[in-house]
Amino acid sequence: MRIKIFLFLLIGLVAPTFAQNIVNIPVPGNSNQVRAVNLKDSGIILLDKSSEGVLRIQKWDTDLNKQWETRTEIPEKTNYIDEYFDGRFLYIILEPKDARNFILLKISSAFAAFQRFDFPLSKGFQYGFFAANDQVICLGGAVKNEPFLAILETVPGSSPKFVSGGSKGTLELQALHVADKTIYATFIHQTKKSNELVFREMDYNGKVLSSNNIPAKEDNIFLSAKYFEHVDGPLLVGNYGLAKTNSNSIPSSQGIFVHKLSVNKTNYYNFSAFKNLFSFMSERQKERLDKQVEKKKNQGREYNFDYRLFISGLQFVGENTLVVGELFQPEYRSRNYGYYGFAPSMYWGRPYLYNYYGMFSNWYGYPYRNSQVFDGFKYLEGVIFALAPDGTLAWDQAYAYKNIKYYDLQSHLKVSQTEDKTIALYSESKRLKVNEISLRGQSLAQREFDPESLDLQFANKKSEFSNFEHWYDDVYFNWGVMKKDGQHVCFIQKIIP
């Protein structure tokens, strides 16, 4: 397939190899913070926060026409924490500095209207997740290393209900999902002798209606879990590792698991079963790894992989379930040097390592290792695993990265679907790489382009930051902030592979 991106300017200029729409939105203040929120086929919400505490909210449709704009006041120093879109409303969580409460805005995707909710929270609350619908908003995290939920019904006059719970060993909240009159919470429960998933169904008062304990298979432990809705019933998907590791290490990912709640069945997929995994290795390194895995197998033991896998999402294509993720390793640096690699100041995003797992999560490794401290996640490759309806592995693909590092876990590989193929995109050295995959997992074509080479109408342009993501169908968008004669301008760029 030939990549075409169309660039429509006011004068009707059409680039020869790309087609795309672009809109430039002035950002009034030099210290404003900007964020574009993806509403899929409902468009984009653009948030522009001034240093004086005025939040401008704009709605743009999929043709990049502005539909409406509204404003509200928030504290001057406010962090953007998280977002969730339920198809009708965008929910965003904000945290004022030096305050023991969160602000939640419920913004309509159809017209210029929003509601504001204030969440007073306990001292020491560490945020982890949230979920919402038109009836209820639920925040989850931890207080003093114990799970903590804050539940607020959206009817006028409601007050938050708080649910905390401890148990023997450790209990870590992994996922939240809200449905009609029901909240689903997923935990990992760890004791000295056991490891299990705990799936609880609660009402809007926090009362537990049912609880399902799912033990890990022998000699293994669950490391992470996410909840996904499927037409055949809900799924829990995550990482598992070896229960016994060396005294100087923590469990690494051995593979992924998929648990079907409707039939209470768990399937495990060891990394050794994936054909294209570890594509970042040289041929010689891969051969050596395969021999070590086979040697351990012949000894009746399991090879301990020194990698971790972040599962960014699931997609359902035909009868197959596609698991999309990132293979990575935590890195460390000397304590003598400060952190680097933060997002520029005009990017309004979650603060560094802002979640209640903090530096003690299995993802991070030890917070201190000898004279070194954690210094981000080195991304090694993006992966796609296709699972057949009977639970077998249908196919897998992997895309090696070079010099990719994040300080929080997020998706770098963007995967979408067309009528007859899967499209996987990722950026590398300021270039976008596009890979087409057939429904049977065969690589069809590989293309790449440089979005910064496009004419964005600036003679002297300096990009403060930019990012791209899947928008809807086979359409993507790129957005960022650029300077023109000292004035900051936010651009949104529509990309059609």
Tab-separated table of C-alpha atoms in Angstrom:
chain	number	residue	atom	x	y	z
A	1	MET	CA	0.000	0.000	0.000
A	2	ARG	CA	1.293	3.449	-0.822
A	3	ILE	CA	1.201	5.832	2.127
A	4	LYS	CA	-0.733	8.984	1.313
A	5	ILE	CA	-1.124	11.930	3.649
A	6	PHE	CA	-3.108	14.919	2.346
A	7	LEU	CA	-2.257	18.386	3.645
A	8	PHE	CA	-5.092	20.877	3.138
A	9	LEU	CA	-4.080	24.487	3.754
A	10	LEU	CA	-6.224	27.566	3.268
A	11	ILE	CA	-4.780	28.017	-0.211
A	12	GLY	CA	-5.605	24.424	-1.123
A	13	LEU	CA	-2.021	23.170	-1.350
A	14	VAL	CA	-1.774	19.383	-1.845
A	15	ALA	CA	1.497	17.578	-1.109
A	16	PRO	CA	2.432	14.928	-3.670
A	17	THR	CA	2.796	11.926	-1.324
A	18	PHE	CA	0.755	12.745	1.792
A	19	ALA	CA	-2.832	13.800	2.456
A	20	GLN	CA	-3.842	15.438	5.663
A	21	ASN	CA	-5.856	18.089	7.412
A	22	ILE	CA	-4.219	20.461	9.853
A	23	VAL	CA	-5.508	23.139	12.198
A	24	ASN	CA	-3.458	25.725	14.127
A	25	ILE	CA	-4.852	27.011	17.435
A	26	PRO	CA	-3.195	30.012	19.157
A	27	VAL	CA	-2.134	29.449	22.764
A	28	PRO	CA	-2.456	32.882	24.447
A	29	GLY	CA	0.086	32.560	27.269
A	30	ASN	CA	3.738	31.543	27.160
A	31	SER	CA	3.276	29.495	30.340
A	32	ASN	CA	-0.010	27.831	29.350
A	33	GLN	CA	-0.227	24.048	29.480
A	34	VAL	CA	-2.001	22.184	26.680
A	35	ARG	CA	-3.404	18.691	26.205
A	36	ALA	CA	-5.365	17.081	23.355
A	37	VAL	CA	-7.693	14.265	24.449
A	38	ASN	CA	-8.732	11.595	21.965
A	39	LEU	CA	-12.503	10.936	21.797
A	40	LYS	CA	-12.161	8.479	18.887
A	41	ASP	CA	-14.874	9.079	16.253
A	42	SER	CA	-16.453	11.759	18.491
A	43	GLY	CA	-13.521	14.112	17.816
A	44	ILE	CA	-10.946	15.759	20.086
A	45	ILE	CA	-11.168	17.817	23.279
A	46	LEU	CA	-8.401	20.426	23.570
A	47	LEU	CA	-7.559	21.607	27.097
A	48	ASP	CA	-5.610	24.855	27.537
A	49	LYS	CA	-4.767	25.846	31.134
A	50	SER	CA	-3.389	29.308	31.847
A	51	SER	CA	-1.036	30.132	34.717
A	52	GLU	CA	-3.869	32.223	36.225
A	53	GLY	CA	-6.067	29.144	36.615
A	54	VAL	CA	-8.409	29.540	33.644
A	55	LEU	CA	-9.113	26.268	31.827
A	56	ARG	CA	-10.274	26.683	28.231
A	57	ILE	CA	-12.096	23.633	26.832
A	58	GLN	CA	-12.562	23.285	23.060
A	59	LYS	CA	-14.290	20.539	21.066
A	60	TRP	CA	-13.054	19.719	17.529
A	61	ASP	CA	-14.802	17.248	15.239
A	62	THR	CA	-13.156	14.641	12.992
A	63	ASP	CA	-12.985	17.183	10.136
A	64	LEU	CA	-11.036	19.500	12.473
A	65	ASN	CA	-13.840	22.050	12.705
A	66	LYS	CA	-14.311	23.688	16.109
A	67	GLN	CA	-17.757	22.820	17.461
A	68	TRP	CA	-17.763	24.741	20.713
A	69	GLU	CA	-15.681	26.336	23.471
A	70	THR	CA	-16.237	26.922	27.175
A	71	ARG	CA	-14.148	27.932	30.188
A	72	THR	CA	-13.905	27.287	33.899
A	73	GLU	CA	-11.666	28.311	36.782
A	74	ILE	CA	-9.409	25.891	38.625
A	75	PRO	CA	-6.559	26.476	41.109
A	76	GLU	CA	-3.469	27.969	39.468
A	77	LYS	CA	-1.210	25.033	40.347
A	78	THR	CA	-3.147	21.958	39.302
A	79	ASN	CA	-1.837	18.654	37.971
A	80	TYR	CA	-3.615	16.731	35.238
A	81	ILE	CA	-3.916	13.172	36.566
A	82	ASP	CA	-6.039	10.985	34.309
A	83	GLU	CA	-8.867	10.780	31.786
A	84	TYR	CA	-11.638	8.418	30.733
A	85	PHE	CA	-14.153	8.645	27.868
A	86	ASP	CA	-17.298	6.505	28.039
A	87	GLY	CA	-18.596	7.361	24.558
A	88	ARG	CA	-20.723	10.300	25.732
A	89	PHE	CA	-18.793	12.135	28.427
A	90	LEU	CA	-15.113	12.851	29.020
A	91	TYR	CA	-14.077	12.554	32.660
A	92	ILE	CA	-10.806	14.197	33.715
A	93	ILE	CA	-9.175	14.108	37.151
A	94	LEU	CA	-7.218	17.125	38.400
A	95	GLU	CA	-5.205	17.516	41.600
A	96	PRO	CA	-4.636	20.995	43.046
A	97	LYS	CA	-1.233	21.362	44.646
A	98	ASP	CA	-1.166	21.230	48.458
A	99	ALA	CA	-4.808	20.115	48.623
A	100	ARG	CA	-6.378	16.934	49.972
A	101	ASN	CA	-8.947	16.656	47.243
A	102	PHE	CA	-9.253	15.811	43.580
A	103	ILE	CA	-11.346	17.769	41.096
A	104	LEU	CA	-13.272	15.746	38.528
A	105	LEU	CA	-14.788	17.381	35.443
A	106	LYS	CA	-17.496	15.571	33.498
A	107	ILE	CA	-17.471	17.161	30.031
A	108	SER	CA	-20.125	16.535	27.392
A	109	SER	CA	-18.797	15.473	23.988
A	110	ALA	CA	-21.901	16.864	22.254
A	111	PHE	CA	-22.234	20.448	23.522
A	112	ALA	CA	-20.520	23.054	25.723
A	113	ALA	CA	-21.513	21.764	29.145
A	114	PHE	CA	-19.695	20.201	32.083
A	115	GLN	CA	-20.180	19.232	35.712
A	116	ARG	CA	-17.637	19.588	38.479
A	117	PHE	CA	-17.208	17.154	41.378
A	118	ASP	CA	-14.861	17.546	44.349
A	119	PHE	CA	-13.387	14.425	45.960
A	120	PRO	CA	-12.107	14.981	49.517
A	121	LEU	CA	-9.601	12.201	50.109
A	122	SER	CA	-7.704	10.778	53.044
A	123	LYS	CA	-4.222	12.026	53.801
A	124	GLY	CA	-1.650	9.875	52.060
A	125	PHE	CA	-3.999	8.679	49.311
A	126	GLN	CA	-1.990	7.478	46.312
A	127	TYR	CA	-3.967	7.435	43.082
A	128	GLY	CA	-3.971	4.368	40.845
A	129	PHE	CA	-7.068	4.063	38.629
A	130	PHE	CA	-10.527	5.433	38.017
A	131	ALA	CA	-13.645	4.440	36.111
A	132	ALA	CA	-16.917	6.242	35.512
A	133	ASN	CA	-20.279	6.198	33.805
A	134	ASP	CA	-23.331	8.453	33.861
A	135	GLN	CA	-24.324	7.109	37.291
A	136	VAL	CA	-21.138	6.805	39.310
A	137	ILE	CA	-17.480	7.817	39.530
A	138	CYS	CA	-14.991	5.512	41.241
A	139	LEU	CA	-11.380	6.342	42.180
A	140	GLY	CA	-9.015	3.613	43.290
A	141	GLY	CA	-5.607	3.657	44.895
A	142	ALA	CA	-4.028	2.992	48.257
A	143	VAL	CA	-3.661	4.485	51.721
A	144	LYS	CA	-0.802	3.120	53.814
A	145	ASN	CA	-0.275	0.339	51.244
A	146	GLU	CA	-3.872	-0.886	51.554
A	147	PRO	CA	-6.449	-0.682	48.727
A	148	PHE	CA	-8.722	2.340	48.936
A	149	LEU	CA	-11.790	3.177	46.822
A	150	ALA	CA	-13.710	6.462	46.668
A	151	ILE	CA	-17.188	6.100	45.151
A	152	LEU	CA	-19.411	9.049	44.185
A	153	GLU	CA	-22.824	8.757	42.590
A	154	THR	CA	-23.510	11.621	40.165
A	155	VAL	CA	-26.963	12.519	41.523
A	156	PRO	CA	-27.163	15.984	43.164
A	157	GLY	CA	-26.271	16.046	46.845
A	158	SER	CA	-24.319	12.796	46.873
A	159	SER	CA	-21.286	12.451	49.107
A	160	PRO	CA	-18.308	10.169	48.420
A	161	LYS	CA	-18.313	6.726	50.000
A	162	PHE	CA	-14.944	5.328	51.021
A	163	VAL	CA	-14.031	1.652	51.004
A	164	SER	CA	-10.744	0.341	52.345
A	165	GLY	CA	-9.650	-3.175	52.928
A	166	GLY	CA	-6.673	-5.099	54.058
A	167	SER	CA	-6.000	-8.786	54.294
A	168	LYS	CA	-3.313	-11.177	55.367
A	169	GLY	CA	-0.302	-10.538	53.151
A	170	THR	CA	-0.555	-7.805	50.530
A	171	LEU	CA	-3.551	-6.825	48.418
A	172	GLU	CA	-2.918	-4.580	45.388
A	173	LEU	CA	-5.649	-3.033	43.263
A	174	GLN	CA	-5.064	-3.772	39.569
A	175	ALA	CA	-8.161	-2.617	37.665
A	176	LEU	CA	-11.558	-0.927	38.004
A	177	HIS	CA	-14.635	-1.145	35.794
A	178	VAL	CA	-18.114	0.290	36.343
A	179	ALA	CA	-21.372	-1.046	34.922
A	180	ASP	CA	-25.064	-0.491	35.616
A	181	LYS	CA	-25.382	-0.544	39.442
A	182	THR	CA	-22.126	-2.524	39.704
A	183	ILE	CA	-18.410	-1.893	40.254
A	184	TYR	CA	-15.847	-4.559	39.333
A	185	ALA	CA	-12.489	-4.438	41.125
A	186	THR	CA	-9.522	-6.709	40.409
A	187	PHE	CA	-6.746	-7.289	42.957
A	188	ILE	CA	-3.599	-9.380	43.339
A	189	HIS	CA	-3.407	-11.054	46.748
A	190	GLN	CA	0.047	-12.209	47.828
A	191	THR	CA	1.027	-14.140	50.950
A	192	LYS	CA	4.160	-16.091	51.801
A	193	LYS	CA	2.552	-19.300	50.559
A	194	SER	CA	0.100	-18.211	47.863
A	195	ASN	CA	-0.605	-15.790	45.037
A	196	GLU	CA	-4.022	-15.223	43.504
A	197	LEU	CA	-6.271	-12.833	41.625
A	198	VAL	CA	-9.285	-11.563	43.532
A	199	PHE	CA	-12.221	-10.364	41.415
A	200	ARG	CA	-14.947	-8.557	43.357
A	201	GLU	CA	-18.367	-7.302	42.330
A	202	MET	CA	-19.643	-4.395	44.454
A	203	ASP	CA	-22.654	-2.109	44.496
A	204	TYR	CA	-22.400	1.688	44.468
A	205	ASN	CA	-22.211	1.704	48.279
A	206	GLY	CA	-19.072	-0.424	48.208
A	207	LYS	CA	-20.812	-3.545	49.501
A	208	VAL	CA	-19.241	-6.726	48.127
A	209	LEU	CA	-21.863	-8.734	46.218
A	210	SER	CA	-19.567	-11.556	45.119
A	211	SER	CA	-15.880	-12.454	45.161
A	212	ASN	CA	-13.910	-14.875	43.016
A	213	ASN	CA	-10.419	-16.050	43.998
A	214	ILE	CA	-8.246	-17.268	41.108
A	215	PRO	CA	-5.023	-18.986	42.244
A	216	ALA	CA	-1.881	-18.822	40.109
A	217	LYS	CA	-0.596	-22.099	38.730
A	218	GLU	CA	2.041	-23.961	40.703
A	219	ASP	CA	5.472	-22.276	40.958
A	220	ASN	CA	4.140	-19.079	39.325
A	221	ILE	CA	2.692	-15.775	40.488
A	222	PHE	CA	0.503	-13.108	38.917
A	223	LEU	CA	2.359	-9.820	38.379
A	224	SER	CA	-0.337	-7.640	36.821
A	225	ALA	CA	-3.930	-7.834	35.616
A	226	LYS	CA	-6.311	-5.765	33.501
A	227	TYR	CA	-10.051	-6.096	32.942
A	228	PHE	CA	-11.527	-6.191	29.419
A	229	GLU	CA	-15.072	-6.566	28.112
A	230	HIS	CA	-15.617	-9.271	25.445
A	231	VAL	CA	-18.742	-10.464	23.628
A	232	ASP	CA	-18.250	-13.933	25.136
A	233	GLY	CA	-17.765	-12.574	28.639
A	234	PRO	CA	-15.249	-10.451	30.581
A	235	LEU	CA	-11.525	-11.235	30.538
A	236	LEU	CA	-8.647	-10.683	32.944
A	237	VAL	CA	-5.338	-10.351	31.085
A	238	GLY	CA	-1.883	-9.773	32.528
A	239	ASN	CA	1.649	-10.966	33.258
A	240	TYR	CA	2.828	-13.900	35.287
A	241	GLY	CA	6.289	-14.761	36.601
A	242	LEU	CA	8.180	-17.400	38.546
A	243	ALA	CA	7.374	-17.647	42.240
A	244	LYS	CA	10.993	-18.373	43.195
A	245	THR	CA	13.723	-15.987	42.072
A	246	ASN	CA	17.262	-15.212	43.128
A	247	SER	CA	17.555	-13.258	46.362
A	248	ASN	CA	18.958	-10.270	44.463
A	249	SER	CA	16.124	-10.019	41.949
A	250	ILE	CA	12.381	-9.579	41.695
A	251	PRO	CA	10.052	-11.605	39.465
A	252	SER	CA	10.244	-10.810	35.764
A	253	SER	CA	7.575	-11.581	33.200
A	254	GLN	CA	7.539	-15.183	32.010
A	255	GLY	CA	4.605	-14.636	29.685
A	256	ILE	CA	0.969	-13.612	29.654
A	257	PHE	CA	-2.230	-15.147	30.981
A	258	VAL	CA	-5.856	-14.796	29.899
A	259	HIS	CA	-8.596	-15.691	32.365
A	260	LYS	CA	-12.200	-16.100	31.168
A	261	LEU	CA	-14.428	-15.178	34.086
A	262	SER	CA	-17.533	-16.762	32.532
A	263	VAL	CA	-15.986	-20.261	32.636
A	264	ASN	CA	-13.336	-19.626	35.341
A	265	LYS	CA	-10.504	-20.843	33.095
A	266	THR	CA	-6.954	-19.476	32.813
A	267	ASN	CA	-4.645	-19.971	29.821
A	268	TYR	CA	-0.908	-19.283	30.146
A	269	TYR	CA	1.415	-18.334	27.270
A	270	ASN	CA	5.142	-18.574	27.975
A	271	PHE	CA	7.476	-16.219	26.113
A	272	SER	CA	9.187	-19.233	24.548
A	273	ALA	CA	5.973	-19.998	22.607
A	274	PHE	CA	6.120	-16.760	20.602
A	275	LYS	CA	7.916	-17.061	17.289
A	276	ASN	CA	8.851	-13.409	16.691
A	277	LEU	CA	9.455	-12.233	20.258
A	278	PHE	CA	12.899	-10.789	21.106
A	279	SER	CA	13.321	-9.278	17.641
A	280	PHE	CA	15.633	-6.664	19.188
A	281	MET	CA	18.290	-9.358	19.655
A	282	SER	CA	20.895	-10.255	17.074
A	283	GLU	CA	20.582	-13.651	15.411
A	284	ARG	CA	23.413	-14.986	17.549
A	285	GLN	CA	21.856	-13.698	20.778
A	286	LYS	CA	18.501	-15.231	19.857
A	287	GLU	CA	20.111	-18.616	19.131
A	288	ARG	CA	21.891	-18.536	22.500
A	289	LEU	CA	18.638	-17.686	24.278
A	290	ASP	CA	16.762	-20.505	22.513
A	291	LYS	CA	19.440	-23.001	23.585
A	292	GLN	CA	19.250	-21.837	27.213
A	293	VAL	CA	15.448	-22.126	27.184
A	294	GLU	CA	15.630	-25.630	25.697
A	295	LYS	CA	18.300	-26.699	28.211
A	296	LYS	CA	16.138	-25.630	31.153
A	297	LYS	CA	13.140	-27.388	29.612
A	298	ASN	CA	15.087	-30.658	29.299
A	299	GLN	CA	16.007	-30.335	32.975
A	300	GLY	CA	12.329	-30.026	33.863
A	301	ARG	CA	12.733	-26.393	34.807
A	302	GLU	CA	11.601	-23.055	33.398
A	303	TYR	CA	14.020	-20.457	32.044
A	304	ASN	CA	13.862	-17.149	33.938
A	305	PHE	CA	13.452	-14.327	31.411
A	306	ASP	CA	14.909	-10.996	32.517
A	307	TYR	CA	12.238	-8.849	30.865
A	308	ARG	CA	8.910	-7.255	31.663
A	309	LEU	CA	5.835	-6.805	29.497
A	310	PHE	CA	3.383	-3.922	29.709
A	311	ILE	CA	0.004	-4.864	28.202
A	312	SER	CA	-1.427	-1.687	26.682
A	313	GLY	CA	-4.673	-3.073	25.287
A	314	LEU	CA	-6.769	-5.768	23.653
A	315	GLN	CA	-8.405	-5.736	20.228
A	316	PHE	CA	-10.916	-8.217	18.901
A	317	VAL	CA	-10.473	-9.003	15.195
A	318	GLY	CA	-12.800	-11.610	13.757
A	319	GLU	CA	-12.570	-14.591	16.089
A	320	ASN	CA	-9.087	-13.689	17.350
A	321	THR	CA	-8.098	-11.663	20.395
A	322	LEU	CA	-5.068	-9.403	19.829
A	323	VAL	CA	-2.946	-8.612	22.890
A	324	VAL	CA	-0.852	-5.470	22.319
A	325	GLY	CA	2.077	-4.624	24.579
A	326	GLU	CA	5.594	-3.326	25.168
A	327	LEU	CA	8.619	-5.402	26.209
A	328	PHE	CA	10.913	-3.361	28.449
A	329	GLN	CA	13.520	-3.311	31.215
A	330	PRO	CA	13.877	-0.815	34.089
A	331	GLU	CA	17.111	1.194	34.043
A	332	TYR	CA	19.148	2.747	36.829
A	333	ARG	CA	21.511	5.687	37.200
A	334	SER	CA	23.941	7.097	39.754
A	335	ARG	CA	22.383	8.985	42.656
A	336	ASN	CA	24.696	11.896	41.913
A	337	TYR	CA	22.761	13.030	38.851
A	338	GLY	CA	19.301	14.515	38.570
A	339	TYR	CA	16.429	13.047	36.598
A	340	TYR	CA	16.112	13.906	32.967
A	341	GLY	CA	13.728	13.221	30.130
A	342	PHE	CA	10.624	14.914	31.539
A	343	ALA	CA	7.914	16.216	29.229
A	344	PRO	CA	8.341	19.913	28.344
A	345	SER	CA	6.583	22.435	30.579
A	346	MET	CA	3.826	23.218	28.059
A	347	TYR	CA	2.672	19.599	28.119
A	348	TRP	CA	-0.129	19.192	30.661
A	349	GLY	CA	0.249	15.596	31.737
A	350	ARG	CA	0.509	13.266	34.700
A	351	PRO	CA	3.454	14.081	36.992
A	352	TYR	CA	6.469	11.817	36.950
A	353	LEU	CA	5.706	8.321	38.250
A	354	TYR	CA	2.281	9.425	39.459
A	355	ASN	CA	0.613	6.257	40.660
A	356	TYR	CA	0.323	4.500	43.955
A	357	TYR	CA	2.693	1.695	42.976
A	358	GLY	CA	5.410	4.322	43.128
A	359	MET	CA	8.974	3.067	43.145
A	360	PHE	CA	8.082	-0.240	44.784
A	361	SER	CA	6.140	-1.854	41.961
A	362	ASN	CA	7.347	-5.054	40.319
A	363	TRP	CA	7.565	-3.005	37.130
A	364	TYR	CA	10.277	-0.734	38.491
A	365	GLY	CA	12.579	-3.167	40.195
A	366	TYR	CA	14.175	-2.018	43.396
A	367	PRO	CA	13.968	1.750	44.009
A	368	TYR	CA	17.650	1.656	44.957
A	369	ARG	CA	20.214	-0.790	43.681
A	370	ASN	CA	23.584	-0.371	45.375
A	371	SER	CA	24.528	3.261	44.582
A	372	GLN	CA	21.944	3.612	41.812
A	373	VAL	CA	18.291	4.663	41.587
A	374	PHE	CA	15.545	3.982	39.077
A	375	ASP	CA	15.961	5.926	35.801
A	376	GLY	CA	13.065	5.012	33.551
A	377	PHE	CA	11.920	2.171	31.339
A	378	LYS	CA	13.989	1.140	28.345
A	379	TYR	CA	11.529	-0.031	25.695
A	380	LEU	CA	12.906	-2.956	23.683
A	381	GLU	CA	10.084	-3.835	21.290
A	382	GLY	CA	6.374	-3.569	20.660
A	383	VAL	CA	4.482	-6.858	20.424
A	384	ILE	CA	1.173	-8.221	19.112
A	385	PHE	CA	-0.067	-11.669	20.169
A	386	ALA	CA	-3.111	-13.114	18.365
A	387	LEU	CA	-5.040	-15.732	20.360
A	388	ALA	CA	-7.551	-18.060	18.686
A	389	PRO	CA	-11.021	-18.820	20.172
A	390	ASP	CA	-9.813	-22.204	21.455
A	391	GLY	CA	-7.034	-20.483	23.408
A	392	THR	CA	-4.150	-21.414	21.105
A	393	LEU	CA	-1.621	-18.917	19.779
A	394	ALA	CA	-2.625	-17.972	16.213
A	395	TRP	CA	0.321	-15.680	15.402
A	396	ASP	CA	2.608	-13.026	16.839
A	397	GLN	CA	4.577	-10.027	15.584
A	398	ALA	CA	7.261	-7.880	17.222
A	399	TYR	CA	8.872	-4.557	16.279
A	400	ALA	CA	12.298	-3.722	17.689
A	401	TYR	CA	12.946	-0.225	19.070
A	402	LYS	CA	16.091	1.869	19.259
A	403	ASN	CA	16.761	4.373	22.056
A	404	ILE	CA	13.191	4.523	23.387
A	405	LYS	CA	12.724	5.417	27.056
A	406	TYR	CA	9.682	6.370	29.123
A	407	TYR	CA	9.351	7.371	32.760
A	408	ASP	CA	5.861	5.963	33.036
A	409	LEU	CA	4.362	2.952	31.294
A	410	GLN	CA	2.441	3.900	28.174
A	411	SER	CA	1.757	2.645	24.684
A	412	HIS	CA	4.403	3.317	22.031
A	413	LEU	CA	3.068	0.845	19.457
A	414	LYS	CA	-0.255	2.049	17.983
A	415	VAL	CA	-2.431	-0.711	16.540
A	416	SER	CA	-5.658	-0.299	14.552
A	417	GLN	CA	-7.806	-2.306	12.162
A	418	THR	CA	-9.077	-1.873	8.614
A	419	GLU	CA	-11.520	-4.180	6.863
A	420	ASP	CA	-8.905	-6.739	5.860
A	421	LYS	CA	-5.712	-5.977	7.776
A	422	THR	CA	-4.085	-4.831	11.008
A	423	ILE	CA	-1.961	-1.661	10.958
A	424	ALA	CA	0.841	-1.172	13.505
A	425	LEU	CA	2.559	2.219	13.824
A	426	TYR	CA	5.399	3.445	16.014
A	427	SER	CA	7.878	6.322	15.970
A	428	GLU	CA	11.647	6.028	15.807
A	429	SER	CA	14.215	8.797	15.359
A	430	LYS	CA	11.512	11.334	14.411
A	431	ARG	CA	10.039	9.002	11.815
A	432	LEU	CA	6.764	7.102	11.800
A	433	LYS	CA	6.921	3.470	10.751
A	434	VAL	CA	3.813	1.766	9.362
A	435	ASN	CA	3.463	-2.015	9.210
A	436	GLU	CA	0.567	-3.872	7.573
A	437	ILE	CA	-0.387	-7.343	8.826
A	438	SER	CA	-2.869	-9.734	7.247
A	439	LEU	CA	-5.676	-11.306	9.272
A	440	ARG	CA	-3.505	-14.453	9.398
A	441	GLY	CA	-0.557	-12.566	10.877
A	442	GLN	CA	1.575	-12.281	7.736
A	443	SER	CA	3.608	-9.104	7.221
A	444	LEU	CA	2.265	-7.439	4.056
A	445	ALA	CA	4.125	-4.140	3.760
A	446	GLN	CA	6.356	-1.744	5.670
A	447	ARG	CA	6.460	2.009	5.076
A	448	GLU	CA	7.800	5.041	6.909
A	449	PHE	CA	7.506	8.811	6.717
A	450	ASP	CA	8.790	11.900	8.465
A	451	PRO	CA	5.952	14.089	9.810
A	452	GLU	CA	8.334	16.933	10.672
A	453	SER	CA	9.239	17.366	6.999
A	454	LEU	CA	5.675	18.439	6.184
A	455	ASP	CA	5.035	22.114	5.516
A	456	LEU	CA	3.306	23.418	8.628
A	457	GLN	CA	3.307	27.045	7.387
A	458	PHE	CA	6.173	28.130	9.647
A	459	ALA	CA	9.381	29.633	8.267
A	460	ASN	CA	11.139	29.294	11.624
A	461	LYS	CA	9.499	26.490	13.486
A	462	LYS	CA	10.536	24.957	16.770
A	463	SER	CA	8.554	22.008	18.011
A	464	GLU	CA	8.068	22.011	21.780
A	465	PHE	CA	6.621	18.504	21.736
A	466	SER	CA	4.452	16.323	19.566
A	467	ASN	CA	2.842	12.933	19.672
A	468	PHE	CA	0.614	10.835	17.509
A	469	GLU	CA	-2.044	8.219	18.202
A	470	HIS	CA	-4.768	6.202	16.578
A	471	TRP	CA	-7.952	8.272	16.184
A	472	TYR	CA	-10.727	6.233	14.550
A	473	ASP	CA	-11.066	3.608	11.788
A	474	ASP	CA	-7.774	3.862	9.846
A	475	VAL	CA	-7.223	7.526	10.762
A	476	TYR	CA	-4.510	8.863	13.111
A	477	PHE	CA	-3.636	12.297	14.414
A	478	ASN	CA	-0.497	14.106	15.504
A	479	TRP	CA	-0.542	17.135	17.785
A	480	GLY	CA	1.882	19.432	19.516
A	481	VAL	CA	2.951	23.008	20.237
A	482	MET	CA	5.110	25.089	17.898
A	483	LYS	CA	6.471	28.627	17.973
A	484	LYS	CA	5.798	31.306	15.376
A	485	ASP	CA	7.455	34.686	15.970
A	486	GLY	CA	7.545	33.953	19.693
A	487	GLN	CA	3.868	32.951	19.799
A	488	HIS	CA	2.905	29.426	20.790
A	489	VAL	CA	0.490	27.628	18.499
A	490	CYS	CA	-1.068	24.207	19.085
A	491	PHE	CA	-1.434	22.151	15.917
A	492	ILE	CA	-3.627	19.109	15.320
A	493	GLN	CA	-2.738	17.102	12.235
A	494	LYS	CA	-4.989	14.439	10.708
A	495	ILE	CA	-3.093	11.504	9.192
A	496	ILE	CA	-4.645	8.907	6.886
A	497	PRO	CA	-2.353	5.945	6.112
